[in-house]
């Protein structure tokens, strides 16, 4: 359904997308994961024909984005980052505008809009101006706008950013629901997001693709990147020697020291066993242990592990 | 075609949604009627000429006020990305926006019709100059609009678009003025006069409808709409 071959995009000296290739078969929900500035938005803008790639070929549903841009756009529903919408418009008038541009015949327009209102659950805000709605409802109107013409492909740029946990859950469910018959690409910089909604993940970093797999494969890889925070009182030198000596510890970093206490961040392969070993060493050495806790993974660390892993395999 | 009207319709509704249209129409009608009826009562002239003589000056401020938001706002809030990824050609979006603004301007002109009707009941109104004046107004207004919409596409800031539009339109208008022509070299002066927005208006306003004047305004409109399409496309070259 979507084919990207050797795509490159530069903005002056910055290379936003460096030679990426991937394809998305019909019916897949693909997550594009990466930190800010990874090139997710740029990739999506190329797919949706907002801007052309400098090199490479991109096609959607068999149409090339460079030569058949209008045909491509007819087949895509796109929600740009932050869901930019016409704030002064009423939701109903906005959907009516989109339906007109999407070429929905006048006879079918009303029933189509009614269906979408139902699916997206926006009945209660229809007569509000979009700017007066909560962020969650704005996001729903943004999604509704992508669905009016029943497109084959949905492209959603960070659809849950800026929402509260309830709204996030609702939007994810909605995406899963409508993604059943469509090919979907959604981007995010939050790891759990892809696990919750997608069946395949591409990880981008510095404009490159660094990983490609199912969310399960990804989280297995990421398992190697658990971390522990340890704060102890004792001689810094021997603490760091002994902790590095633990088999499960792959990396050690001194985060801060205050008076006699030193805080270390450890990357570990098995958090539970590593924590036990840290504890018994501290008891043996007579260090005062003030803090010993596992820390949730930051995406950067997952990246670190993933990209290092890739390099070692090569 | 369908897309042009969909865009024009949305923008036209937008004027009324955000009250700009009402403010514009009310101020416009008050101003033109006041300017018209004042000399009318002072010296009893049943003549529309005064009212139309000031049109280029009234439009100098009104037109940038209605065009400034058309692109600048889309760029600022990011809806540009939404609009340009719909299956609409750049040229259709440009024409749609231009037509919406033209629709508002035409509405304002149509609402001034009661004035000539009143004048014709009070005295003899020469219809030739009157229709010429309306034609001249819509032409010069449309030319201003094309310039204003183009300038709005160059910035994210509406106020900047407003001010630059006023300056550019003012310069293009004034360059055919006698004072400017007098100080310019002779060969250059005739070029300036030909290109000026103002010199073509005066003759139409007198009721002398010359095809060349009409062609002049249409060319200005086409030229600036073309620049507008290019500036919207320019997002792809960066
Ligand atoms: N229009 C632009 N002009 C210049 N640089 C840009 C532009 N868009 C993106 N970039 C740069 O390209 C890189 C990738 O950005 P982006 O695609 O927005 O990343 P992401 O969506 O993953 O956060 C960043 O370094 C960003 O600064
Ligand atoms: Mg982004």
CSV table of C-alpha atoms in Angstrom, one decimal, chain A residues 9-11 41 45 48-52 70 73-74 78 80 84-90 93-94 96-98 100-103 129 145, chain B residues 2-3 6-7 9-11 13-14 17-18 69 73-74 77-90 97 235-238:
chain,number,residue,atom,x,y,z
A,9,UNK,CA,15.0,15.2,2.6
A,10,UNK,CA,17.3,18.1,3.5
A,11,UNK,CA,16.6,21.5,5.0
A,41,UNK,CA,6.9,14.6,10.7
A,45,UNK,CA,4.8,15.3,5.1
A,48,UNK,CA,1.0,13.3,2.2
A,49,UNK,CA,2.5,15.4,-0.6
A,50,UNK,CA,3.0,18.5,1.6
A,51,UNK,CA,6.6,18.6,0.5
A,52,UNK,CA,8.6,16.6,-2.0
A,70,UNK,CA,-3.7,14.7,-6.2
A,73,UNK,CA,-4.1,12.9,-1.5
A,74,UNK,CA,-7.5,11.6,-2.4
A,78,UNK,CA,-4.0,13.0,7.3
A,80,UNK,CA,-1.0,16.8,11.1
A,84,UNK,CA,-4.2,22.2,13.4
A,85,UNK,CA,-7.9,23.1,12.7
A,86,UNK,CA,-9.9,26.2,11.8
A,87,UNK,CA,-10.6,27.3,15.4
A,88,UNK,CA,-13.3,29.8,14.5
A,89,UNK,CA,-15.4,27.3,12.6
A,90,UNK,CA,-18.2,25.2,14.0
A,93,UNK,CA,-19.4,23.4,9.1
A,94,UNK,CA,-15.8,22.2,9.2
A,96,UNK,CA,-19.1,20.0,5.7
A,97,UNK,CA,-16.2,21.8,4.1
A,98,UNK,CA,-14.0,18.7,4.2
A,100,UNK,CA,-17.1,19.1,-0.2
A,101,UNK,CA,-13.4,19.2,-1.0
A,102,UNK,CA,-13.4,15.4,-0.7
A,103,UNK,CA,-16.0,15.3,-3.4
A,129,UNK,CA,-16.6,26.4,17.7
A,145,UNK,CA,-11.8,15.0,9.2
B,2,UNK,CA,-15.8,22.5,-7.0
B,3,UNK,CA,-12.7,23.0,-4.9
B,6,UNK,CA,-15.5,25.0,-1.4
B,7,UNK,CA,-12.5,27.1,-0.4
B,9,UNK,CA,-17.4,29.4,0.7
B,10,UNK,CA,-15.4,28.5,3.8
B,11,UNK,CA,-13.5,31.8,3.7
B,13,UNK,CA,-18.3,32.1,6.0
B,14,UNK,CA,-15.2,32.7,8.0
B,17,UNK,CA,-18.1,33.8,11.8
B,18,UNK,CA,-15.4,36.1,13.1
B,69,UNK,CA,-5.7,36.9,7.4
B,73,UNK,CA,-3.6,32.9,9.6
B,74,UNK,CA,-3.3,29.5,8.0
B,77,UNK,CA,-2.0,28.1,13.2
B,78,UNK,CA,-0.7,25.4,10.9
B,79,UNK,CA,-3.9,24.7,9.0
B,80,UNK,CA,-1.8,25.4,5.8
B,81,UNK,CA,-0.7,21.8,6.2
B,82,UNK,CA,-4.2,20.5,6.4
B,83,UNK,CA,-5.4,22.6,3.5
B,84,UNK,CA,-2.5,21.7,1.2
B,85,UNK,CA,-2.7,18.0,1.8
B,86,UNK,CA,-6.4,17.9,0.8
B,87,UNK,CA,-6.8,17.0,-2.9
B,88,UNK,CA,-6.9,20.7,-3.8
B,89,UNK,CA,-4.4,22.3,-6.3
B,90,UNK,CA,-2.5,25.3,-5.1
B,97,UNK,CA,-9.4,32.8,-1.2
B,235,UNK,CA,7.1,25.5,0.6
B,236,UNK,CA,8.2,22.7,-1.7
B,237,UNK,CA,11.5,24.3,-2.8
B,238,UNK,CA,12.8,24.9,0.7
